[in-house]
Coordinates of C-alpha atoms in Angstrom, one line a residue:
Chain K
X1 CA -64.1 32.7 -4.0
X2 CA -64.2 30.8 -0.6
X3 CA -66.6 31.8 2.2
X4 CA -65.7 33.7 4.9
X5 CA -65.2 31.2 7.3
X6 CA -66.7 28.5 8.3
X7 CA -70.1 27.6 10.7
X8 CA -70.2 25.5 13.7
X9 CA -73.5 25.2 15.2
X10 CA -74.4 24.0 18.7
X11 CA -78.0 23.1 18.8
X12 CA -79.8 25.0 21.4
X13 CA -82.8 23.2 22.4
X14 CA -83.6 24.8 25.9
X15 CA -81.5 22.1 28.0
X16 CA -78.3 23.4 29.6
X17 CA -75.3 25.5 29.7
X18 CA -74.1 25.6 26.7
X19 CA -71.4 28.1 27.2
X20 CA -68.2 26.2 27.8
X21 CA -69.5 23.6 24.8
X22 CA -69.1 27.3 22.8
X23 CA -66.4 28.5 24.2
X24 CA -64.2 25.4 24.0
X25 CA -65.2 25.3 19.9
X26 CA -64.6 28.8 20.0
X27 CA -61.0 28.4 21.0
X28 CA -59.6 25.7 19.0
X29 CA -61.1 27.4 15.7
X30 CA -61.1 31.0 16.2
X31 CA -61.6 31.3 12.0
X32 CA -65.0 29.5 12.6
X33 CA -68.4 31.0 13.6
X34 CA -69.6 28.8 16.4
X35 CA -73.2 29.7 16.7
X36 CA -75.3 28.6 19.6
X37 CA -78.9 28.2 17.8
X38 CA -82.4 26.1 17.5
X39 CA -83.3 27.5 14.3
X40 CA -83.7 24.4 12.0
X41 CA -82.5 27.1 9.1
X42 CA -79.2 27.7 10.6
X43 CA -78.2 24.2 11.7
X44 CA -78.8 23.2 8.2
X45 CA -76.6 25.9 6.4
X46 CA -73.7 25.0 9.3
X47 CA -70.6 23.2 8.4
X48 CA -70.6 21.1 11.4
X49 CA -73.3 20.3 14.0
X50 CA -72.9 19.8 17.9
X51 CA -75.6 18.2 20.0
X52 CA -75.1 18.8 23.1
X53 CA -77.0 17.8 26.3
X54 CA -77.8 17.7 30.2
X55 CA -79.7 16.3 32.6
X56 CA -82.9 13.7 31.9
X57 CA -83.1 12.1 28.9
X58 CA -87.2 12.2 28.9
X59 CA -87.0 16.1 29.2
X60 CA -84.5 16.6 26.6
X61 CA -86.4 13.7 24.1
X62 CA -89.3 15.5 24.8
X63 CA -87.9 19.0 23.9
X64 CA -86.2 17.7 20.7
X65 CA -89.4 16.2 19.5
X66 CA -91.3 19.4 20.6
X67 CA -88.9 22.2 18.3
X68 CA -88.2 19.4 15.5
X69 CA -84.5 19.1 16.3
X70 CA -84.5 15.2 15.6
X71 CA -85.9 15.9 12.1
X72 CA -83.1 18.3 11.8
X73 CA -80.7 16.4 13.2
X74 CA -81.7 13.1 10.8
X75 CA -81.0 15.6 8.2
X76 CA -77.8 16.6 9.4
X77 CA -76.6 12.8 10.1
X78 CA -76.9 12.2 6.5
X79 CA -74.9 15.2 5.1
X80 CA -72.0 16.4 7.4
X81 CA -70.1 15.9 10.5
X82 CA -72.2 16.0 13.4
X83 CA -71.1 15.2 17.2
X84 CA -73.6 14.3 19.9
X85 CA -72.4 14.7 23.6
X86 CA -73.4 13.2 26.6
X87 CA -77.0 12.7 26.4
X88 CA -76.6 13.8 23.0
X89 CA -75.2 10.5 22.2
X90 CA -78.0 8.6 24.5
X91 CA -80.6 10.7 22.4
X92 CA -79.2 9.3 18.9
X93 CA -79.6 5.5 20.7
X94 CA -82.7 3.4 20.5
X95 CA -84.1 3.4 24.2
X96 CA -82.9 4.3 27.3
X97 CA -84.5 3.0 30.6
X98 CA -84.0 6.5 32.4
X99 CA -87.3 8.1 33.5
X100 CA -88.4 5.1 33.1
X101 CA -88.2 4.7 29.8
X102 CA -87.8 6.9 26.9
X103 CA -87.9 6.0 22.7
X104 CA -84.4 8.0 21.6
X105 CA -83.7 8.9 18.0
X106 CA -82.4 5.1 17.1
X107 CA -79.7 6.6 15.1
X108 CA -77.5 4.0 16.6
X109 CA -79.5 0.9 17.7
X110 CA -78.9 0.1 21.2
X111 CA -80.0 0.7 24.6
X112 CA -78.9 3.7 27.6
X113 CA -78.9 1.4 30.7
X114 CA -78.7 2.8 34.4
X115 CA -74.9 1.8 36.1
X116 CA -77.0 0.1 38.8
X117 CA -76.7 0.6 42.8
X118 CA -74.2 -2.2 43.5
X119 CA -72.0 -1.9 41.4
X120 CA -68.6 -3.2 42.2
X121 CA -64.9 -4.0 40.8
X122 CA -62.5 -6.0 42.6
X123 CA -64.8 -6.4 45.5
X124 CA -65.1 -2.4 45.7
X125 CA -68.0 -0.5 45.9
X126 CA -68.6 2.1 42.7
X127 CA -70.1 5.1 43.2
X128 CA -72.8 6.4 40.7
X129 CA -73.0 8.8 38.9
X130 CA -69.5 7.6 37.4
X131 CA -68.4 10.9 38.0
X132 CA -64.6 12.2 36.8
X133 CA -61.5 11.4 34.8
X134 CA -61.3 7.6 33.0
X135 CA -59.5 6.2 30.3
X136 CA -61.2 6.0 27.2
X137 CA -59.6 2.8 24.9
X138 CA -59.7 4.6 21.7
X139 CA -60.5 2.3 18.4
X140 CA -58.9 4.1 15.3
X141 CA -61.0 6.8 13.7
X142 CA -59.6 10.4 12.2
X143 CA -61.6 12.3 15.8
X144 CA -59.0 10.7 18.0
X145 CA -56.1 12.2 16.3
X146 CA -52.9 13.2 17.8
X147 CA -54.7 12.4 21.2
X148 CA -52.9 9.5 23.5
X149 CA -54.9 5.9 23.7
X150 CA -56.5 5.4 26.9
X151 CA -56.1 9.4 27.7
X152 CA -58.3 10.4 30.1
X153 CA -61.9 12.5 30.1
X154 CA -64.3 13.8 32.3
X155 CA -67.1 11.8 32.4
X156 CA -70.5 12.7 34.9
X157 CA -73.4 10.3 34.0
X158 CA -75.8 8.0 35.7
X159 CA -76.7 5.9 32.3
X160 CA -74.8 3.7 30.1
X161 CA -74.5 3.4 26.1
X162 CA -74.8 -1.0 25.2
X163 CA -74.1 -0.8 21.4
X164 CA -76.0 -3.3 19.6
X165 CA -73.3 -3.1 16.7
X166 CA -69.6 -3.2 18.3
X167 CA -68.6 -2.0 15.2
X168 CA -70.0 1.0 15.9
X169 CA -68.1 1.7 19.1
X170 CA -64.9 4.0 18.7
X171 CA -64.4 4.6 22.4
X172 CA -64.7 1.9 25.4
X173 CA -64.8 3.2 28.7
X174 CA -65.3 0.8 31.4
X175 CA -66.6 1.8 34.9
X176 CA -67.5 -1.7 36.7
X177 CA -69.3 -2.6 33.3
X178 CA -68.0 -2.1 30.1
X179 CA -69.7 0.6 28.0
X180 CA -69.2 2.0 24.6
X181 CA -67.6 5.7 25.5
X182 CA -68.0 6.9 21.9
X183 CA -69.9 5.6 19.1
X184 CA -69.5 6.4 15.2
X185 CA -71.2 5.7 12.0
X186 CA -70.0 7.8 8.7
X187 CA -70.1 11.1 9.4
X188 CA -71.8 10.9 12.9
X189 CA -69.4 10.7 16.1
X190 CA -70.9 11.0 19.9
X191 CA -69.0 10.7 23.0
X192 CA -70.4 10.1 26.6
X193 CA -67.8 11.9 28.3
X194 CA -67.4 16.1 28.2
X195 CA -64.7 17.1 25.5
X196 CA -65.1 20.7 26.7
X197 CA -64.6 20.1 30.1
X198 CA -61.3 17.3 29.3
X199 CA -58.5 19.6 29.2
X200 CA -56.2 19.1 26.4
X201 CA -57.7 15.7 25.6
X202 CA -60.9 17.5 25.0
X203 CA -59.4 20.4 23.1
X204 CA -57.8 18.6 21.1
X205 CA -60.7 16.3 20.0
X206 CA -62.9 19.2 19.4
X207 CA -60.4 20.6 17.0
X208 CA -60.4 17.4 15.0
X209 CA -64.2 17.2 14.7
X210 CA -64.0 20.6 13.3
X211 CA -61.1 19.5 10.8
X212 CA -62.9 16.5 10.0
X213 CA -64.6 16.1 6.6
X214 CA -67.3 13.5 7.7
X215 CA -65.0 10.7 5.9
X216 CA -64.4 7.9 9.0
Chain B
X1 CA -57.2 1.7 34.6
X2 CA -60.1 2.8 36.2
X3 CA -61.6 6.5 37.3
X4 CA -59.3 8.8 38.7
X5 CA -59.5 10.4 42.3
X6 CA -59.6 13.9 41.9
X7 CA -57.8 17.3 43.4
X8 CA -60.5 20.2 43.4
X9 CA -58.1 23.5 44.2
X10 CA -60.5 25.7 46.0
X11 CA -60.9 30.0 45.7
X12 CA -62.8 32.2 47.9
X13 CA -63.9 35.8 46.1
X14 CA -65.8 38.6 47.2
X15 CA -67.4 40.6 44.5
X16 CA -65.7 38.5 41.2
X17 CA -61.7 38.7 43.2
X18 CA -60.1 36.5 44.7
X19 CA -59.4 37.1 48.0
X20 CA -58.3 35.1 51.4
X21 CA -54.2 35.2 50.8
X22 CA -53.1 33.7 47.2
X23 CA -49.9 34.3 46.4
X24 CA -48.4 32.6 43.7
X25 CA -44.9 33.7 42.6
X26 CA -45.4 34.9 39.3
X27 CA -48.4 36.3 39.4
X28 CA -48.4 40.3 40.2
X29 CA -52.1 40.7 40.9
X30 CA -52.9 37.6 42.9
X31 CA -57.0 38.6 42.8
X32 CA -57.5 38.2 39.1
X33 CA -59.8 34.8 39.4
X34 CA -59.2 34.1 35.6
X35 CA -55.0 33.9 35.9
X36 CA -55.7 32.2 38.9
X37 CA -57.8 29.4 37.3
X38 CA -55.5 29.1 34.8
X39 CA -52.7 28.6 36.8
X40 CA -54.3 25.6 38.6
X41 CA -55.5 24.5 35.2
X42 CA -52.4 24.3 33.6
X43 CA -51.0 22.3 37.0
X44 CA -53.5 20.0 36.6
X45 CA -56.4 20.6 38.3
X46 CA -59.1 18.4 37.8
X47 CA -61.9 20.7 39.2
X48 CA -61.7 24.1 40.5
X49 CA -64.3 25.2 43.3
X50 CA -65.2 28.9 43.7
X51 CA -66.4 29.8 47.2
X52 CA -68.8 33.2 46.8
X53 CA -68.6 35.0 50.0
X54 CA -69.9 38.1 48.4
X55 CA -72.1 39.7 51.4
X56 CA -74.7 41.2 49.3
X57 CA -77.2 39.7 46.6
X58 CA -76.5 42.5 44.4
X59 CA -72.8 42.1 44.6
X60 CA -73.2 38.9 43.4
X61 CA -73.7 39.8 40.0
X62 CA -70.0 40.5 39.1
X63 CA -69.2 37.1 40.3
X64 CA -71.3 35.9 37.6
X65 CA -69.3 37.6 35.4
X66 CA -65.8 36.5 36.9
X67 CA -67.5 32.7 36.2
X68 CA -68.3 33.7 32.5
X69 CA -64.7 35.1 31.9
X70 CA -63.3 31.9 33.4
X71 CA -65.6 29.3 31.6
X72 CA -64.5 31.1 28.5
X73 CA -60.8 29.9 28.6
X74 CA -60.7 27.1 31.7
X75 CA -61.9 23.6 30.7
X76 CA -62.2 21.5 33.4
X77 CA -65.6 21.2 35.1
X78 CA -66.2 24.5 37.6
X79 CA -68.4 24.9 40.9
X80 CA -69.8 27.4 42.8
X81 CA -70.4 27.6 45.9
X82 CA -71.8 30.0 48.7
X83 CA -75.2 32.2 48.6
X84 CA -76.7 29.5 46.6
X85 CA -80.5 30.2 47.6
X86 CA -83.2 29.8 45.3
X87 CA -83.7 27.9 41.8
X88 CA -82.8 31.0 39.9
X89 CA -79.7 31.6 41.5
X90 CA -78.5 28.3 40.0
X91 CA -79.5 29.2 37.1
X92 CA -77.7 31.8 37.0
X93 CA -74.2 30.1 38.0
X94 CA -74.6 27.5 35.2
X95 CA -75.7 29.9 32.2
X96 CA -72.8 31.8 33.5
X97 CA -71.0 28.5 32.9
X98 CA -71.0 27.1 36.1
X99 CA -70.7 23.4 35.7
X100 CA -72.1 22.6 39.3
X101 CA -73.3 24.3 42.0
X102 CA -73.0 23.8 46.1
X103 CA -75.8 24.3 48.2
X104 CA -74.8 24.3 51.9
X105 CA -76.9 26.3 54.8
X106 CA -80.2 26.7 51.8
X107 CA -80.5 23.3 51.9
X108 CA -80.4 22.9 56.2
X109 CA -83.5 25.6 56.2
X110 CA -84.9 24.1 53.4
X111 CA -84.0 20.3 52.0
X112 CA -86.9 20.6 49.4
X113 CA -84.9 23.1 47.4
X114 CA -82.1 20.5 47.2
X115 CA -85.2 18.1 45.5
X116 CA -86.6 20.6 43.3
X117 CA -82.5 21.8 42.2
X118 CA -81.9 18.5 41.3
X119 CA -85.4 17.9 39.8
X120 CA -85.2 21.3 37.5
X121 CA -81.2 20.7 36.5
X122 CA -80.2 17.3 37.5
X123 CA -78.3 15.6 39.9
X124 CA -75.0 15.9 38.4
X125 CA -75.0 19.7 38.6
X126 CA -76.0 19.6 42.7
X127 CA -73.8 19.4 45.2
X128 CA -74.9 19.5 48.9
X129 CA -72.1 21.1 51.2
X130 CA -72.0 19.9 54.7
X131 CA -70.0 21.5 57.3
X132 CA -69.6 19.3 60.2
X133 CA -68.3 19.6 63.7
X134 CA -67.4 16.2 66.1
X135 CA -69.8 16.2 69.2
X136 CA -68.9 12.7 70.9
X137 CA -67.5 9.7 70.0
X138 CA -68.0 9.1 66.4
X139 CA -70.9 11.7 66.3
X140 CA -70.8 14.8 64.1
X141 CA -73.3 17.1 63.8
X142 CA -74.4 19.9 61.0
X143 CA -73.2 23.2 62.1
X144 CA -73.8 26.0 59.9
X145 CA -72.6 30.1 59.8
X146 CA -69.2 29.4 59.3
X147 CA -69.6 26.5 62.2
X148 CA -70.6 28.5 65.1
X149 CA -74.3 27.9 64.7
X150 CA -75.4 24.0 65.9
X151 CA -77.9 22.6 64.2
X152 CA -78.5 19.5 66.0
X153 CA -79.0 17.8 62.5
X154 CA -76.4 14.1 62.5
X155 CA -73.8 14.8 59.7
X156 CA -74.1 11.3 58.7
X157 CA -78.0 10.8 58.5
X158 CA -78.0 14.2 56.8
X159 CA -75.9 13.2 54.2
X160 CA -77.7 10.1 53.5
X161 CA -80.8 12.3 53.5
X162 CA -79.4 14.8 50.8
X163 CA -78.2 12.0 48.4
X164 CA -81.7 10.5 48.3
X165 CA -83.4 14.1 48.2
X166 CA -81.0 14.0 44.7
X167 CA -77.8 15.8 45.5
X168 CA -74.9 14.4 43.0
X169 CA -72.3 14.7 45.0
X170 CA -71.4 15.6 48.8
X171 CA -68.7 18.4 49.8
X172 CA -67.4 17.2 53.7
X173 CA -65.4 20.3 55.6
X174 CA -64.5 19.5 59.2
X175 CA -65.5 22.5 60.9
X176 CA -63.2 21.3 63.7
X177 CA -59.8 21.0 60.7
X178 CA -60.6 23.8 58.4
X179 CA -57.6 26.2 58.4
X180 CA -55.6 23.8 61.4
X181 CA -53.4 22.1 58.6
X182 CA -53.5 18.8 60.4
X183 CA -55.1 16.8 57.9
X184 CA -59.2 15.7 57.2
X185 CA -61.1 14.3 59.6
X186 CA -60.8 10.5 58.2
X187 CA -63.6 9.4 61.4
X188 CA -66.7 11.7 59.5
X189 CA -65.3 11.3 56.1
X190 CA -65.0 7.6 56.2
X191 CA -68.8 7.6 57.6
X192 CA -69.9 9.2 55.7
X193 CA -68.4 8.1 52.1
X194 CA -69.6 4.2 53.1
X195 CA -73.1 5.4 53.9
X196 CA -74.3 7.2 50.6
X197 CA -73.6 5.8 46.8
X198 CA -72.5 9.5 45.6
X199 CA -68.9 10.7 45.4
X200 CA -67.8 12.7 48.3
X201 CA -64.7 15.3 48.6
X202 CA -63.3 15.5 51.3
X203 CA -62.0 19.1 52.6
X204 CA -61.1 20.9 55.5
X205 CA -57.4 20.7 57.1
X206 CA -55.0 19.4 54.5
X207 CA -51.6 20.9 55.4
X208 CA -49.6 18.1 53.7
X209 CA -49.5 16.3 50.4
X210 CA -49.8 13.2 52.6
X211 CA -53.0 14.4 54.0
X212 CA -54.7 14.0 50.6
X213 CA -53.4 10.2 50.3
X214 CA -54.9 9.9 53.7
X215 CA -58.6 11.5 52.4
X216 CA -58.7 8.3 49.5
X217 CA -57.1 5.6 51.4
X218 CA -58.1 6.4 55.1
X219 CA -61.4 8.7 54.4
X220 CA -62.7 6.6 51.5
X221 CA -63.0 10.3 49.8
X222 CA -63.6 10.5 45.9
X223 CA -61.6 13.7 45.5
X224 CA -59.9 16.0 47.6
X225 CA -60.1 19.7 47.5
X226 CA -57.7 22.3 49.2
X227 CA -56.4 25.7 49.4
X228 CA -53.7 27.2 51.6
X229 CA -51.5 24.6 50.5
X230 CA -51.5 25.5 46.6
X231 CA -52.4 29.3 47.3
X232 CA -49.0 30.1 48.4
X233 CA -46.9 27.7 46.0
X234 CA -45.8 25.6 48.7
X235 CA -46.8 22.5 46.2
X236 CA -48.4 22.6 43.1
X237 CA -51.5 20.4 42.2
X238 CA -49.5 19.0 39.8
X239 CA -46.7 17.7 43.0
X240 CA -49.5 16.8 44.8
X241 CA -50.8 14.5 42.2
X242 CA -47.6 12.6 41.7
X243 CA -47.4 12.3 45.0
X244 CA -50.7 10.6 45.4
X245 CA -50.1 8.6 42.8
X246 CA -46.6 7.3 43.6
X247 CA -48.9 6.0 47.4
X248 CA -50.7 4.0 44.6
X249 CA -53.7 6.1 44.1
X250 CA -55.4 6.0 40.4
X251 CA -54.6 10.0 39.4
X252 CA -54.8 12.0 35.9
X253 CA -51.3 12.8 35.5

């Protein structure tokens, strides 16, 4: 006997909407139970684990420190697919220099720099936060699946992921610097952009997360 | 490759429809918000705005709802605009799903609340609305109640203002274009979008797909956002993308 179906949960841990991050799951897998939660009990019995995130990196540290979500979440990283988004991949980096400066998880070592005020390509001023669609350059792994090279996703952020280990980086995004875009290590995949706020794209990775075994 | 300028098709509702002349062929009941979101999210759109003019505060309540039934089956990034007052009404919009709010005569009566919205949910869920008129040569000025109420405020230092007070974005409607179908006002836009480091969209006046090639190249806008001119199926977002993308504009096609 198989269970009923299976769970998806998106950690809940006080920062953000995390509505359309629900909904968008919800969609591609109507057979799984998306669950929005911060009980440590739950996001260890799910099948797959989203952590989501908005706004300041030293509130939301601060907050996942505060409920035990990073004990939770090393727990998780070890055992089944897990995908950070947004800050949710800044929190699983060493150090970011927002707020002016915050420890992170240092799942993956490397640092969350700020974009900068001048910053420029081609002699052309860049506004920050890099704020809409870019191309992501995709480097192979099962989560980009069926899904164009160098498709586009909606991207709002201030800060920047530097990978300390490029081999770590399975999306580069470039936005006057380069910048890793998503970053993954076994059965741990983040992405800075907003797969459920990208359209199809983001569909369409979200549905192969919750496919995915965890095997890269 | 680099980031895309964006098209922003913008909705006015009253009470969770809406309202202000849509008519897409196809659609019998041109109020349902959700069908109508759709549509402009299958075309394409790489935003959709939502303009509350719901009268009263109690009203407003069933355009949270509309929001929540949209965010449940539209994936692009959604704002909300219009009766945006205190902290808890942003709230509100974004639990709702909102992905961004737009503050516009709050934050002339009060830029502090612009501060503490940005401080409380961050930058990248504020945008500052600023409805500007042209008083003299290359002088615009704040005007606010639907642009008959001066302000005195300078459009341009006010911007600059709102984007250090923390504002993640600036929405720019000529007071003196809106509805007139002769294109943006490239003079304030332009002024505006080479004073502040925050992406501005420009609005107000767009009557031809030309017009928006004119807001990137001419305005130095970040994205454009209209109405009128997808409302009534005279082009679709997805027409007016190619269009601005054949004139050599980076689009998301």
């Amino acid at each position: 006997m198989s269970r009923a179906s299976k769970i998806c949960a998106v950690i809940d841990y006080g920062m953000g909407n995390l509505h359309s991050a629900h909904g968008a799951l919800q969609t591609v897998a109507p057979d799984t139970q998306v669950l929005v939660t911060g009980d440590p009990d739950v996001i260890r019995r799910a099948d797959h684990v989203v952590l989501p995130g908005v706004g300041a990196i030293r509130d939301c540290m601060a907050e996942i420190r505060r409920q035990g979500i990073d004990e939770v979440v090393r727990e998780v990283a070890k055992t089944k697919p897990l995908l950070g988004i947004c800050v949710g991949l800044q929190a699983l980096m060493t150090h970011s220099e927002e707020n002016g400066g915050v420890d992170c998880m240092n799942f993956f070592p490397g640092q969350v720099r700020y974009f900068g005020d001048d910053l420029t390509e081609n002699g052309e001023r860049l506004k920050v936060p890099h704020m809409g669609w870019n191309t992501v350059s995709q480097v192979a792994h099962p989560i980009w699946t069926g899904i164009a090279d160098n498709s586009r996703f909606y991207f709002v952020h201030s800060y920047h992921v530097k990978a300390d280990n490029p081999e770590q980086v399975k999306g580069h995004g470039h936005y006057g610097v380069d910048f890793a875009a998503a970053m993954g290590e076994d059965n741990v995949f983040a992405v800075q952009f907003h797969p459920e706020k990208s359209h199809n794209a983001g569909l369409a990775l979200l549905k192969n997360f919750l496919s995915w075994d965890g095997q890269a | 490759m680099a980031l895309a300028k964006r098209i922003i098709p913008c909705l006015d509702v009253d009470k969770g429809r809406v309202v202000k002349g849509v008519n897409f062929v196809g659609i019998r009941d041109a109020g349902d918000p959700v069908e109508i979101a759709k549509r402009y999210n299958d075309q394409g759109a790489d935003e959709i705005t939502f303009l509350d003019i719901t009268a009263s505060h109690e009203e407003r309540e069933t355009t949270v709802h509309m929001v929540e039934a949209i965010a449940e089956q539209v994936f692009i990034p959604l704002t909300v605009g219009g009766g945006i007052r205190e902290l808890v009404d942003i709230r509100n919009m974004l639990n709702a799903g909102a992905d961004k709010v737009s503050i516009n005569s709050a934050a002339v009566y009060n830029p502090e609340f612009v501060k503490a919205a940005a401080d409380k949910f961050g930058s990248q869920c504020i945008v500052v609305a600023i409805d500007a008129k042209q008083v003299g040569d290359n002088h615009w000025e704040i005007f606010t109640h639907g642009g008959r109420k001066p302000t005195g405020i300078n459009a341009v230092e006010w911007a600059i203002k709102m984007a250090d007070f923390g504002a993640g974005e600036i929405l720019l409607t000529s007071m003196d274009r809106d509805g007139v179908k002769t294109g943006f006002d490239l003079g304030v836009t332009k002024a505006i979008s080479d004073a502040i480091n925050i992406p501005v969209i420009a609005s107000g006046g767009v009557g031809n797909l030309e017009h928006l090639v004119d807001g990137v190249k001419l305005g130095g806008a970040d994205a454009v956002l209209a109405a009128s001119i997808f409302h009534f199926g005279e082009y679709t977002v997805q027409q007016a993308k190619q269009h601005m993308a054949d004139a050599g504009i980076e689009m998301r096609l």
